[in-house]
PDB file of C-alpha atoms in Angstrom:
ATOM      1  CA  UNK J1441     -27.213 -34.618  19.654  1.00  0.00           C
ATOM      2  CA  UNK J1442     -23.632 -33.668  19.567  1.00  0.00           C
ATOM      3  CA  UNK J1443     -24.795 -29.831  18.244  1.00  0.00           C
ATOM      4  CA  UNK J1444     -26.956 -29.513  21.563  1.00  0.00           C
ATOM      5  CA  UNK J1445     -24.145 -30.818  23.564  1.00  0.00           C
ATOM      6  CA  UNK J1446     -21.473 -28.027  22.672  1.00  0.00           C
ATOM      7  CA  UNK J1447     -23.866 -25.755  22.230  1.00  0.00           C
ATOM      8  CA  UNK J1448     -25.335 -26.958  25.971  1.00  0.00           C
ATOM      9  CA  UNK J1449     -21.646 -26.643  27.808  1.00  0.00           C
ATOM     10  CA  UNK J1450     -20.736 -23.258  29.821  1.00  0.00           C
ATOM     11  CA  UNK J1451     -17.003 -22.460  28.345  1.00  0.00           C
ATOM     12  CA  UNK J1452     -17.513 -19.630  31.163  1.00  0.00           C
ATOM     13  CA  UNK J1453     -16.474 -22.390  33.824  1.00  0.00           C
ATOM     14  CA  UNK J1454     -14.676 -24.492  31.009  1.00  0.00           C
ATOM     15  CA  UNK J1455     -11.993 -22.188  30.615  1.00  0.00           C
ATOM     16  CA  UNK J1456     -11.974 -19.852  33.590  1.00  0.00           C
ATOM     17  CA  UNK J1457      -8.779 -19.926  35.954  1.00  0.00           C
ATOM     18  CA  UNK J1458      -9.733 -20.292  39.384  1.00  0.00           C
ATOM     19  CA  UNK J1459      -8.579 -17.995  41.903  1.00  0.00           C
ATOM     20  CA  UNK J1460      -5.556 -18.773  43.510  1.00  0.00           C
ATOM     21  CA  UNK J1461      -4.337 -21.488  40.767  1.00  0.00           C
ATOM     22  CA  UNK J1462      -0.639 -21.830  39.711  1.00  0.00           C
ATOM     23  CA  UNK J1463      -1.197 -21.872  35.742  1.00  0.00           C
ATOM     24  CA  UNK J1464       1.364 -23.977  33.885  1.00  0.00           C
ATOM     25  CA  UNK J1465       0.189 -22.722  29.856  1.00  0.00           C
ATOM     26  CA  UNK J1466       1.956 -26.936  29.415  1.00  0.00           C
ATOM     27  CA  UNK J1467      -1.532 -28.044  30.916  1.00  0.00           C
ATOM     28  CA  UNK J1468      -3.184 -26.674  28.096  1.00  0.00           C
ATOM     29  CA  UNK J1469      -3.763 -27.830  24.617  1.00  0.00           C
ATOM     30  CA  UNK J1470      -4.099 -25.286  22.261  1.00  0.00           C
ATOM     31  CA  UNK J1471      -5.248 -28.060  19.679  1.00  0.00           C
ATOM     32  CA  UNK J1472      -8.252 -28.597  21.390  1.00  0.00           C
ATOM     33  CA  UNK J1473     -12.064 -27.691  20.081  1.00  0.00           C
ATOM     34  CA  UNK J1474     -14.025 -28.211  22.933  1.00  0.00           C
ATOM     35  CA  UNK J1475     -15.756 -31.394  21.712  1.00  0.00           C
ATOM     36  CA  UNK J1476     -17.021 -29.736  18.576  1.00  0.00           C
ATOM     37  CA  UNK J1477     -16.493 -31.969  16.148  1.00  0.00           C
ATOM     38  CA  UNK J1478     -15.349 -29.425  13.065  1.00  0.00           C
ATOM     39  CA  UNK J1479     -15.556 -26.098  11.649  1.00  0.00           C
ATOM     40  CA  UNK J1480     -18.474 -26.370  10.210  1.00  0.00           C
ATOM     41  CA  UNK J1481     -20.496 -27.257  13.547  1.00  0.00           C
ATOM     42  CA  UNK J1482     -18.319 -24.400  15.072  1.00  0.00           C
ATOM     43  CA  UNK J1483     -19.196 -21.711  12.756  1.00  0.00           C
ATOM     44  CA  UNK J1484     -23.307 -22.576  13.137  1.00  0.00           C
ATOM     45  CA  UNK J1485     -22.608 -22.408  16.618  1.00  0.00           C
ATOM     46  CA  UNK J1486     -20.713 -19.323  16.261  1.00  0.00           C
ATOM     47  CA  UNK J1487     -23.700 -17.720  14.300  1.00  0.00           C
ATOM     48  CA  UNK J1488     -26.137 -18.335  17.442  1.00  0.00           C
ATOM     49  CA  UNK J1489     -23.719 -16.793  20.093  1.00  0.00           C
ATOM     50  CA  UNK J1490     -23.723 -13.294  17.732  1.00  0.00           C
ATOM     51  CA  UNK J1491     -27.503 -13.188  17.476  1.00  0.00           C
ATOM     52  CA  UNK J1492     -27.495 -13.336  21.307  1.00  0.00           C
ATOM     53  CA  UNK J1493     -24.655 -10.682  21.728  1.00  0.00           C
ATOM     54  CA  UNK J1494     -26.812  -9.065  19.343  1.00  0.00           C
ATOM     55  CA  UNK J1495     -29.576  -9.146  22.301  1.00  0.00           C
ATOM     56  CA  UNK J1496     -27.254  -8.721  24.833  1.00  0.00           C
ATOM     57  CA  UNK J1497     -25.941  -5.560  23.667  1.00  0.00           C
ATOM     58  CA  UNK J1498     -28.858  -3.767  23.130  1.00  0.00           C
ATOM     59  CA  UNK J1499     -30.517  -4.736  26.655  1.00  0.00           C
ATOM     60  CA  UNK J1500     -27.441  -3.689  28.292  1.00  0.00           C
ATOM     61  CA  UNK J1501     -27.489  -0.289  26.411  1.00  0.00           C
ATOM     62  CA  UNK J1502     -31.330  -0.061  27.392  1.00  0.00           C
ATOM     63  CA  UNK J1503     -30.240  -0.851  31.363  1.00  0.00           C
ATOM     64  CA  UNK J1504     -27.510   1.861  31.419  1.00  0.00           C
ATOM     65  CA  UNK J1505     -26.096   0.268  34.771  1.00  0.00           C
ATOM     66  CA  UNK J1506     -23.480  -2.004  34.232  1.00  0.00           C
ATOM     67  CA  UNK J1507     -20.736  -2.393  31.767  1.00  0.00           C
ATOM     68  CA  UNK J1508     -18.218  -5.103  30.031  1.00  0.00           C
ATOM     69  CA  UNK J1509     -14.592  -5.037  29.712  1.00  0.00           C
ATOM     70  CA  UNK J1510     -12.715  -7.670  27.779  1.00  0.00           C
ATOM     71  CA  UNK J1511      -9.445  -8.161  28.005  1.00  0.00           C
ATOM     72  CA  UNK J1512      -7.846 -10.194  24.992  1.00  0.00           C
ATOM     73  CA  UNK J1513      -3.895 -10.914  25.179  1.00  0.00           C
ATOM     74  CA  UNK J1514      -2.054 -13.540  22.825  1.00  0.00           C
ATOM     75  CA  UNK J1515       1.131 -14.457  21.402  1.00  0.00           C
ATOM     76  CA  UNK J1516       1.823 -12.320  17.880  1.00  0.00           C
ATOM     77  CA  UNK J1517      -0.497 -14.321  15.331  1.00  0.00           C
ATOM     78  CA  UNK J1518      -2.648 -15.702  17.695  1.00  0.00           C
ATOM     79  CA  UNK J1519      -5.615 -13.664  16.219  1.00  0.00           C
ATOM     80  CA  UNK J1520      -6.916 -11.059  18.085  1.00  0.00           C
ATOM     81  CA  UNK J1521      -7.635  -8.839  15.300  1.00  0.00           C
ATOM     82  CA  UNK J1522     -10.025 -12.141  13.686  1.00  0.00           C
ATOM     83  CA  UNK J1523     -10.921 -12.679  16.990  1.00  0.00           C
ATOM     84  CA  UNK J1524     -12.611  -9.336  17.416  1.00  0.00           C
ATOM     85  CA  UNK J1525     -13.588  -9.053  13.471  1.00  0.00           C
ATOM     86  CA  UNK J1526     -15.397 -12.416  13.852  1.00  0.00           C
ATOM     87  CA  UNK J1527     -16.703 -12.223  17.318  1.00  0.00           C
ATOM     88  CA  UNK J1528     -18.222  -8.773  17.229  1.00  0.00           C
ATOM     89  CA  UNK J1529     -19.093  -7.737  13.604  1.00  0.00           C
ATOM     90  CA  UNK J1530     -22.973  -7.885  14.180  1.00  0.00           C
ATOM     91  CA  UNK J1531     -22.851  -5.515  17.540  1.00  0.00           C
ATOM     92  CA  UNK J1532     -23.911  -1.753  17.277  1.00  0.00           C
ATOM     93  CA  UNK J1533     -20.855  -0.066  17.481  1.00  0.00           C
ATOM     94  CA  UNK J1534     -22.508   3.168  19.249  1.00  0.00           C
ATOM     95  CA  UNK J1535     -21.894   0.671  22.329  1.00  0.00           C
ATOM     96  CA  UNK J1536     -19.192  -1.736  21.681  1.00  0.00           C
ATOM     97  CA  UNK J1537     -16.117  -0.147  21.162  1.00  0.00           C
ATOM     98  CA  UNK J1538     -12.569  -1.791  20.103  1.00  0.00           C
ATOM     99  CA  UNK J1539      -9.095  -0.025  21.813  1.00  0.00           C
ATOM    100  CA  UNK J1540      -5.891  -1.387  20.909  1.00  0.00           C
ATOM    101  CA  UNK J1541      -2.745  -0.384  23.180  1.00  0.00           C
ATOM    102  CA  UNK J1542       0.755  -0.279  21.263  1.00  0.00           C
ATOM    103  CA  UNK J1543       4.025   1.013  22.579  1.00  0.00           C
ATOM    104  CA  UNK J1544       3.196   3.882  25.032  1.00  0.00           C
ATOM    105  CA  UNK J1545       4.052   7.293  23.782  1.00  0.00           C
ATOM    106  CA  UNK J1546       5.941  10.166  25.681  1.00  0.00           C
ATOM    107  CA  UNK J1547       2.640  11.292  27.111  1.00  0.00           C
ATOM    108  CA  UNK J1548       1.902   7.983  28.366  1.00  0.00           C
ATOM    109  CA  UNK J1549       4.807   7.577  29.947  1.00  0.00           C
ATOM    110  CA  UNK J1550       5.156  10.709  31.992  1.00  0.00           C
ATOM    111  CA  UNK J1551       2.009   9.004  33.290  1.00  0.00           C
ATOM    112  CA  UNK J1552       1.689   5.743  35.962  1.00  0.00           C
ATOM    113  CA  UNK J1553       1.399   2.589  33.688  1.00  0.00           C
ATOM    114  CA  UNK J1554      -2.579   2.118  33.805  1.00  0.00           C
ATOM    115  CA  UNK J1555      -3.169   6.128  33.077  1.00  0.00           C
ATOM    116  CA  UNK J1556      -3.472   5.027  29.386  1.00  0.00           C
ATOM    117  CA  UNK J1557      -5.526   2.152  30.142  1.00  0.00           C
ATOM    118  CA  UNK J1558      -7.955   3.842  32.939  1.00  0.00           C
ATOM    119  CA  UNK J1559      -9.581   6.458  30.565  1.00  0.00           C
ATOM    120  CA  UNK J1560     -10.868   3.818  27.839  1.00  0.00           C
ATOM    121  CA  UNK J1561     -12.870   1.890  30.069  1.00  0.00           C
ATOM    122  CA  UNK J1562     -16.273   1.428  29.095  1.00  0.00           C
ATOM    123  CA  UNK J1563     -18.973   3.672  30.563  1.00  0.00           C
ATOM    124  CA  UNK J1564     -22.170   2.233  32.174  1.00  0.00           C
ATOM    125  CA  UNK J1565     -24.165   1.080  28.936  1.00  0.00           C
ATOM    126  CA  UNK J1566     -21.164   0.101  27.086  1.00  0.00           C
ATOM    127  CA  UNK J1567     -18.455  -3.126  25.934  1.00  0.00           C
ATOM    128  CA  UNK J1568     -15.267  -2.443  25.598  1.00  0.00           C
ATOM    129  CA  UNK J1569     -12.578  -4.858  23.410  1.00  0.00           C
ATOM    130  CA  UNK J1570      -8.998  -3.954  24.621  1.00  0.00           C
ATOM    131  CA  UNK J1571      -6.748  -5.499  22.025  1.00  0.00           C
ATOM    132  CA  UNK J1572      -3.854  -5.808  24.416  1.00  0.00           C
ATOM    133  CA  UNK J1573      -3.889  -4.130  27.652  1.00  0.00           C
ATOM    134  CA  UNK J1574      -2.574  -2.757  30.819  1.00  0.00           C
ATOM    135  CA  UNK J1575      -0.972  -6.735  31.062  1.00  0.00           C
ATOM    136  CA  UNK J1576       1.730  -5.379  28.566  1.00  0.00           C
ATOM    137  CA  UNK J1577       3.443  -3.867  31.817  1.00  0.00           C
ATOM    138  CA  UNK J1578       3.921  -7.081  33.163  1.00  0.00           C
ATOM    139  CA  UNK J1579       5.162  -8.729  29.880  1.00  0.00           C
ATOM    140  CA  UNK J1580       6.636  -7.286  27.613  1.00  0.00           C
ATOM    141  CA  UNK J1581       8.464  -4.843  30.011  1.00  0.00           C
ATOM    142  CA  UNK J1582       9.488  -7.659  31.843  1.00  0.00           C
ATOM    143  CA  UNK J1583      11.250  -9.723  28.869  1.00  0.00           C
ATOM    144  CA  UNK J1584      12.749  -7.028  27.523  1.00  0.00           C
ATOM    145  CA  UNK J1585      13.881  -5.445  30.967  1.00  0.00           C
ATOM    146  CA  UNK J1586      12.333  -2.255  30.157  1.00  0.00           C
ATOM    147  CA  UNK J1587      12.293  -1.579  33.951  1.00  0.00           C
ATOM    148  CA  UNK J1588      13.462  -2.753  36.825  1.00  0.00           C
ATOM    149  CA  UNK J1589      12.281  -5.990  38.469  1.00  0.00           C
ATOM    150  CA  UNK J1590      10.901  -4.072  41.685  1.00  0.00           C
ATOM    151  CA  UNK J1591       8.754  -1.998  39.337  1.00  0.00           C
ATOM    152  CA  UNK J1592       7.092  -4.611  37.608  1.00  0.00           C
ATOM    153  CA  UNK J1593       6.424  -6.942  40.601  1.00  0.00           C
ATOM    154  CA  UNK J1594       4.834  -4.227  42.004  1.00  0.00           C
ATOM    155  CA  UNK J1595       2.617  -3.769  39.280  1.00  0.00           C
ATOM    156  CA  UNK J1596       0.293  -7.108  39.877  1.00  0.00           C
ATOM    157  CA  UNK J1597      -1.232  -5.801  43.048  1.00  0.00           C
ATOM    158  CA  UNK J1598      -1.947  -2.515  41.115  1.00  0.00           C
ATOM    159  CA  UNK J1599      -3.793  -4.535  38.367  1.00  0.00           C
ATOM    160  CA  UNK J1600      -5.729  -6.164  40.952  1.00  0.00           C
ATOM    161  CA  UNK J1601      -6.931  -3.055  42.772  1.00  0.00           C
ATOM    162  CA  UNK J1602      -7.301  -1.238  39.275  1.00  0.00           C
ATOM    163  CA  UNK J1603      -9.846  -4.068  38.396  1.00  0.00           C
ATOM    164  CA  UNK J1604     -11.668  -4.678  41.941  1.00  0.00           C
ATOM    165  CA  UNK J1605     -12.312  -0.802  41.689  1.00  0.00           C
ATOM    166  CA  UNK J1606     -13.846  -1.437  38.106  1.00  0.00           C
ATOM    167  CA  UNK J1607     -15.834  -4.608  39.496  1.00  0.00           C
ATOM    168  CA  UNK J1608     -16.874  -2.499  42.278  1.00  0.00           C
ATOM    169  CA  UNK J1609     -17.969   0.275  39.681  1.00  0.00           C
ATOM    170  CA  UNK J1610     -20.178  -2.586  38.024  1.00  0.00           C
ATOM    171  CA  UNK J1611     -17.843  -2.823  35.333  1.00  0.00           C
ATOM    172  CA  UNK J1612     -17.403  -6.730  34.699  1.00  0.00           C
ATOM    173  CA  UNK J1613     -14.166  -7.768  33.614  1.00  0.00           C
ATOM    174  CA  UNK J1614     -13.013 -10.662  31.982  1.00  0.00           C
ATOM    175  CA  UNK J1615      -9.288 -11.580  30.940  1.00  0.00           C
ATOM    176  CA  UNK J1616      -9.011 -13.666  27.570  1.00  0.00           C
ATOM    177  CA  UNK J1617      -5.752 -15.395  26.529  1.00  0.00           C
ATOM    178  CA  UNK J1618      -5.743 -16.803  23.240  1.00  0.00           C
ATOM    179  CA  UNK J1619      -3.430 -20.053  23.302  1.00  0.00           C
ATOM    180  CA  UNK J1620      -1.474 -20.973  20.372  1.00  0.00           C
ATOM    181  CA  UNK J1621       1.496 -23.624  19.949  1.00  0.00           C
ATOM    182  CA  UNK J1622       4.943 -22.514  18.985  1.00  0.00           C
ATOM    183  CA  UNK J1623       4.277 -24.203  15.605  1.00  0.00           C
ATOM    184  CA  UNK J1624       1.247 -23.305  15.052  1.00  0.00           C
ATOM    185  CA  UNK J1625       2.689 -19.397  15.446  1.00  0.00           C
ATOM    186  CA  UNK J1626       4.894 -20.005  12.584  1.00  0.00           C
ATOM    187  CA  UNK J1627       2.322 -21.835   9.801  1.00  0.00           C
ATOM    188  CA  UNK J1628       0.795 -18.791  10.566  1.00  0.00           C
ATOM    189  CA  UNK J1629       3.772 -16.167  10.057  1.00  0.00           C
ATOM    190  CA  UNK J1630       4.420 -18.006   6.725  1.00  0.00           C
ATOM    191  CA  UNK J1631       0.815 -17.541   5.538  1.00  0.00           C
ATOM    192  CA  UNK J1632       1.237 -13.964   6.269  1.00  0.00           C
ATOM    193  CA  UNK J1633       3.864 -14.179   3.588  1.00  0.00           C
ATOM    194  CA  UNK J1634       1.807 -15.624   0.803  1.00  0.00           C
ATOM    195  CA  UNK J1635      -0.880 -13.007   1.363  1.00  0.00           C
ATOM    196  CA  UNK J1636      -0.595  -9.802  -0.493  1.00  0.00           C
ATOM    197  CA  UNK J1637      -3.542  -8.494   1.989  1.00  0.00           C
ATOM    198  CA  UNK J1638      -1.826 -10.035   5.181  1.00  0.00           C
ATOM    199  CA  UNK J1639       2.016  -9.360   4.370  1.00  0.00           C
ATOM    200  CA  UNK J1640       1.920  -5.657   5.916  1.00  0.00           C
ATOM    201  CA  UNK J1641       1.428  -7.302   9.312  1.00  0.00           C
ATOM    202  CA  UNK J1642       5.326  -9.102   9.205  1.00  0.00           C
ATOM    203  CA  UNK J1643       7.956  -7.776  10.557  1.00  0.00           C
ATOM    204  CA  UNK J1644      11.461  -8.347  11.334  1.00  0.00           C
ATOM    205  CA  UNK J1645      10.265  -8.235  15.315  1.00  0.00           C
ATOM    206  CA  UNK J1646       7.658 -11.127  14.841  1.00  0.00           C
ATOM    207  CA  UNK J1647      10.656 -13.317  14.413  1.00  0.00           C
ATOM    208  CA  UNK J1648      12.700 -11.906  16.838  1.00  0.00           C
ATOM    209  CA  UNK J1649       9.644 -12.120  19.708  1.00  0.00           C
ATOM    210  CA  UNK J1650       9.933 -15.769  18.995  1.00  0.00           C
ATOM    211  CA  UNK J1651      13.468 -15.989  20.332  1.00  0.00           C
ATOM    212  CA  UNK J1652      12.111 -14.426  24.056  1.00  0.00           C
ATOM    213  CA  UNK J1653       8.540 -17.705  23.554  1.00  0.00           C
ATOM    214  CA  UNK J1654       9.898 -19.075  26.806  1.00  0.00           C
ATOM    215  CA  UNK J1655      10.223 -15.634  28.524  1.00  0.00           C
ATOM    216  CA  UNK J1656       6.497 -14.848  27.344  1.00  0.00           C
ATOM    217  CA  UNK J1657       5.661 -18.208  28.327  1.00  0.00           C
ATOM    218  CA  UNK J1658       6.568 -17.884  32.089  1.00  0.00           C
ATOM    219  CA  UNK J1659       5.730 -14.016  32.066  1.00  0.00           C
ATOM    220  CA  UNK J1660       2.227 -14.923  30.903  1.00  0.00           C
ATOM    221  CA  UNK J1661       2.052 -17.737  33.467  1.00  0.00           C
ATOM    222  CA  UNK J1662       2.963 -15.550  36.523  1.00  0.00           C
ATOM    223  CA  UNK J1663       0.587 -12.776  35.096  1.00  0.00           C
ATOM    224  CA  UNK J1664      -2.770 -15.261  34.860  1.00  0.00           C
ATOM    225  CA  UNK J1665      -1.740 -16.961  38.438  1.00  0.00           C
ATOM    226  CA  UNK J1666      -1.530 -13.960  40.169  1.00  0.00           C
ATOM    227  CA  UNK J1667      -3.979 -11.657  38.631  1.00  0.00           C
ATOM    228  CA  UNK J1668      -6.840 -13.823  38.322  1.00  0.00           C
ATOM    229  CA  UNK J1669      -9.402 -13.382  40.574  1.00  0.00           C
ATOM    230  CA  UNK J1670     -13.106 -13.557  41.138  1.00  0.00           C
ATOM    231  CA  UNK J1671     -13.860  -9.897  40.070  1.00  0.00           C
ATOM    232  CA  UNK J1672     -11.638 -10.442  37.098  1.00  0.00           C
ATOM    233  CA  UNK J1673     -11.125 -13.592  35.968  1.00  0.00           C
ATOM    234  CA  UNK J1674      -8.611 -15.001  33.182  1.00  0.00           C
ATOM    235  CA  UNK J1675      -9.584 -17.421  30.713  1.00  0.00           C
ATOM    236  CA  UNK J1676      -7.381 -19.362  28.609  1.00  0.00           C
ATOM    237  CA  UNK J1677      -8.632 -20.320  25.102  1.00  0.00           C
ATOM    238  CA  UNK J1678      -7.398 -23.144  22.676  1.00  0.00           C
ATOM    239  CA  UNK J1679      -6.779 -21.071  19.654  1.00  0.00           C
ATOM    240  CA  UNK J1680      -5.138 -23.098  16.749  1.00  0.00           C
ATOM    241  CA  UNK J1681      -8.135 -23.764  15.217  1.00  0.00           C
ATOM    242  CA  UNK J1682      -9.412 -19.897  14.341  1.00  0.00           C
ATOM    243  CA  UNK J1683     -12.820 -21.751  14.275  1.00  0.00           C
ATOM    244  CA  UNK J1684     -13.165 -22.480  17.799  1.00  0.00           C
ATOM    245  CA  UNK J1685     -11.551 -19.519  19.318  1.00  0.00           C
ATOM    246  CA  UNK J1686     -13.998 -17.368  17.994  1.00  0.00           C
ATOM    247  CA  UNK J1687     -16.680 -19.958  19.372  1.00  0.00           C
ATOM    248  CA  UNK J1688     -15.481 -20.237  22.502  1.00  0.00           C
ATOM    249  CA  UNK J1689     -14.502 -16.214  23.232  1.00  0.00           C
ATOM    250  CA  UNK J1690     -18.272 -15.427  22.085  1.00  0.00           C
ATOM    251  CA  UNK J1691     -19.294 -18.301  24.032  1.00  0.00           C
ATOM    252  CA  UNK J1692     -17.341 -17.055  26.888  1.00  0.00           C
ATOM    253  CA  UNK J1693     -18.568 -12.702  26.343  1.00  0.00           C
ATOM    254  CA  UNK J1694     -22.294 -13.891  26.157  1.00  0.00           C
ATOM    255  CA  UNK J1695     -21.861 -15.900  29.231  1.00  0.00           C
ATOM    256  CA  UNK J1696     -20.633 -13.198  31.013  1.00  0.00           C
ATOM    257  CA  UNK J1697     -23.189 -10.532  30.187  1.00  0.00           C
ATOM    258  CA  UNK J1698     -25.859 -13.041  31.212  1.00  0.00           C
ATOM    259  CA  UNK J1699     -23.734 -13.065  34.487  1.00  0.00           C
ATOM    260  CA  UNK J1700     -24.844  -9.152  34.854  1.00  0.00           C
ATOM    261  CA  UNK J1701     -28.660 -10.385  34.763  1.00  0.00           C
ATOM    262  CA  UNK J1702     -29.501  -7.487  33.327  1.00  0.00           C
ATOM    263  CA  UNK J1703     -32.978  -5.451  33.875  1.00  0.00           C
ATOM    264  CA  UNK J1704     -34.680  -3.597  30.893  1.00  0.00           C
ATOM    265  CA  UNK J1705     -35.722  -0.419  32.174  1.00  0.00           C
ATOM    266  CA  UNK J1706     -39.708   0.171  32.368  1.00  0.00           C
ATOM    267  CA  UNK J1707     -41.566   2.103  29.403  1.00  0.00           C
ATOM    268  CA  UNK J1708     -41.329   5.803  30.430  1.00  0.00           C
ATOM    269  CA  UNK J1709     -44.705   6.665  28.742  1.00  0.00           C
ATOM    270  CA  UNK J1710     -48.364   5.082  29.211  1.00  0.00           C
ATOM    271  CA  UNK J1711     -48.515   1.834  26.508  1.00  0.00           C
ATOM    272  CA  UNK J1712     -52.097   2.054  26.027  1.00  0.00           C
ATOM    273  CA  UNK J1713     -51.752   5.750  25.215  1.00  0.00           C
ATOM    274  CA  UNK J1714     -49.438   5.398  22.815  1.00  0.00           C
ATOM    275  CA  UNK J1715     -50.852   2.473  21.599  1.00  0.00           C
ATOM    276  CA  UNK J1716     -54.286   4.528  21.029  1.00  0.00           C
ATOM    277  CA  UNK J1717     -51.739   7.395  19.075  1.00  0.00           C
ATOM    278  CA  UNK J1718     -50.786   4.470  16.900  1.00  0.00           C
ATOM    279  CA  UNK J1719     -53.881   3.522  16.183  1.00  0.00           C
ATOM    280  CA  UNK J1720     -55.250   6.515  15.095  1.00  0.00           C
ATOM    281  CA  UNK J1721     -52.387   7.356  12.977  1.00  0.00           C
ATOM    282  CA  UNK J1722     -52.438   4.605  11.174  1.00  0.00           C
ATOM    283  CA  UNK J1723     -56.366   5.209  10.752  1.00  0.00           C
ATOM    284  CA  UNK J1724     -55.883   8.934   9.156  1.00  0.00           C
ATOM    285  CA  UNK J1725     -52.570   7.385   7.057  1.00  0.00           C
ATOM    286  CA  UNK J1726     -55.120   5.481   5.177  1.00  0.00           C
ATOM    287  CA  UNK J1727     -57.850   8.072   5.358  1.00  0.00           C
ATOM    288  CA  UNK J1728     -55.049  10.530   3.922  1.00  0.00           C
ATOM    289  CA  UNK J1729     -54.152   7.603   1.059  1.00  0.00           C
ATOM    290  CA  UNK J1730     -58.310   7.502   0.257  1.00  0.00           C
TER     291      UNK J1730
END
C-alpha cells in the first residue's frame, strides 16, 4: 500500500513554488523523502518513472510541436551530474540533449547575459537538461560582485520575459533546485576525497564557495521568489538522500511532459495497404526459404 501511495502523489504540485511566494530555503528540509520509506522503494519507483520518460520522449519526438526545458541549479555537490546520469540514461539521446554552462568566455561576454543560454534551447521535438543556467547571472555574479547591483536586479525581469517568450513558443519550462544541507555538502566533499574516480572534481574553490553558503542562500531565495511563475515554475527538491532526488526530479520531468498532453501524429500512409505489403512479404520470405 505504501508503494502505490508514493508512487500515487503528484511531486509536480508537491514541490512547485507558487507564483508570487516569498521562498525562505529554512522552510525546507532537505532530509526529507517524500514518504518513501527507503532506497530501495525509491529506486523501484525510480525504474517506473524512466520507462515512462522512455514513452514520453519518443511521443513527443513523434508530435514535433512542443518542447521541454529543464532547468537544474544546486549548491556544488548537490548532484546534478547523478542527477542527470540517473534520471535520463534510458532516453534517446537524438532528442534529449544535456548543456552545461561554466564561466562565460570572451565571446560570451561581448554578448547580453542570456545570448549563451538562448541558442541551446531545445527545438520543437526535443528535451533539453541545462546543467546550470542563465540563473548563474543572478548568483554567482551577485556574490562575487562581478557587476554592479543595478545590472543584476535588472536581470530578473529579463529571465522572466526570456522564459514567457519560450512558454509562448510551446517550449515548457521547468526550474529544478536541488536542496542540500550545509553538512550534508561536506560528507559529500570528503567522499570526493576517498574516491580515486571522484577526486578530479575537488578543488580549492569548493571550499572557498562554502565561505559565501549564506550569500548563495539568500541569492537563491530572491532568484526562486521572483522568477517563479506559472509559465516557468521553480521546484525545490530534498536532495540529501541521492535516492529520492532522482525520484522526485523524474517524478517531477514526467509530470510535466504529461502537462503538454501530447498528440501522436496520424499514420501518413494507408494501414491496410501496408499491412497487405507485409503480408505478402512475409508470404514470398518463406516461399524464398522453400
Amino acid at each position: 500500500m505504501r508503494a502505490l501511495e508514493a508512487e500515487a502523489m503528484r511531486y509536480f504540485d508537491s514541490y512547485r513554488v507558487p507564483a508570487g511566494k516569498i521562498v525562505s530555503l529554512a522552510d525546507y528540509d532537505p532530509e526529507s523523502t517524500g514518504g518513501v520509506k527507503d532506497r530501495s522503494e525509491g529506486e523501484a519507483l525510480l525504474r517506473l518513472e524512466q520507462e515512462r520518460l522512455v514513452t514520453l520522449q519518443k511521443q513527443l519526438y513523434a508530435e514535433g510541436k512542443q518542447a521541454l526545458l529543464v532547468c537544474l541549479q544546486a549548491m556544488d555537490a548537490a548532484g546534478k551530474d547523478g542527477t542527470i546520469r540517473h534520471v535520463l540514461s534510458g532516453l534517446n539521446p537524438q532528442s534529449c540533449r544535456v548543456r552545461p554552462f561554466k564561466q562565460p568566455n570572451t565571446e560570451d561576454l561581448a554578448h547580453d547575459f542570456l545570448w549563451r543560454v538562448h541558442r541551446w534551447t531545445p527545438g520543437h521535438g526535443e528535451i533539453m537538461v541545462f546543467n546550470r543556467s542563465h540563473y548563474e547571472d543572478v548568483l554567482i555574479v551577485r556574490v562575487h560582485q562581478l557587476v554592479e547591483e543595478a545590472v543584476w536586479q535588472g536581470r530578473y525581469s529579463h529571465i522572466n520575459a526570456f522564459e514567457r517568450l519560450l512558454a509562448d513558443s510551446q517550449t515548457k519550462v521547468i526550474k529544478i533546485f536541488l536542496n542540500i544541507s550545509k553538512d550534508e555538502q561536506l560528507k559529500r566533499f570528503e567522499k570526493r576525497l576517498d574516491d580515486p574516480l571522484r577526486q578530479w572534481k575537488i578543488s580549492e574553490a569548493d571550499y572557498s564557495e562554502r565561505q559565501h553558503w549564506d550569500a548563495y542562500v539568500e541569492a537563491y531565495e530572491e532568484a526562486i521568489s521572483r522568477c517563479t511563475t506559472d509559465a516557468a515554475p521553480w521546484f525545490i527538491v530534498p536532495a540529501n538522500h541521492k535516492w529520492f532526488r532522482n525520484l522526485a526530479v523524474a517524478r517531477i520531468i514526467r509530470e510535466a511532459l504529461e502537462e503538454l498532453d501530447i498528440q501522436m501524429p496520424e499514420p501518413t500512409v494507408d494501414l491496410k495497404d501496408i499491412r497487405k505489403r507485409y503480408h505478402q512479404a512475409v508470404r514470398q520470405a518463406k516461399k524464398n526459404k522453400g
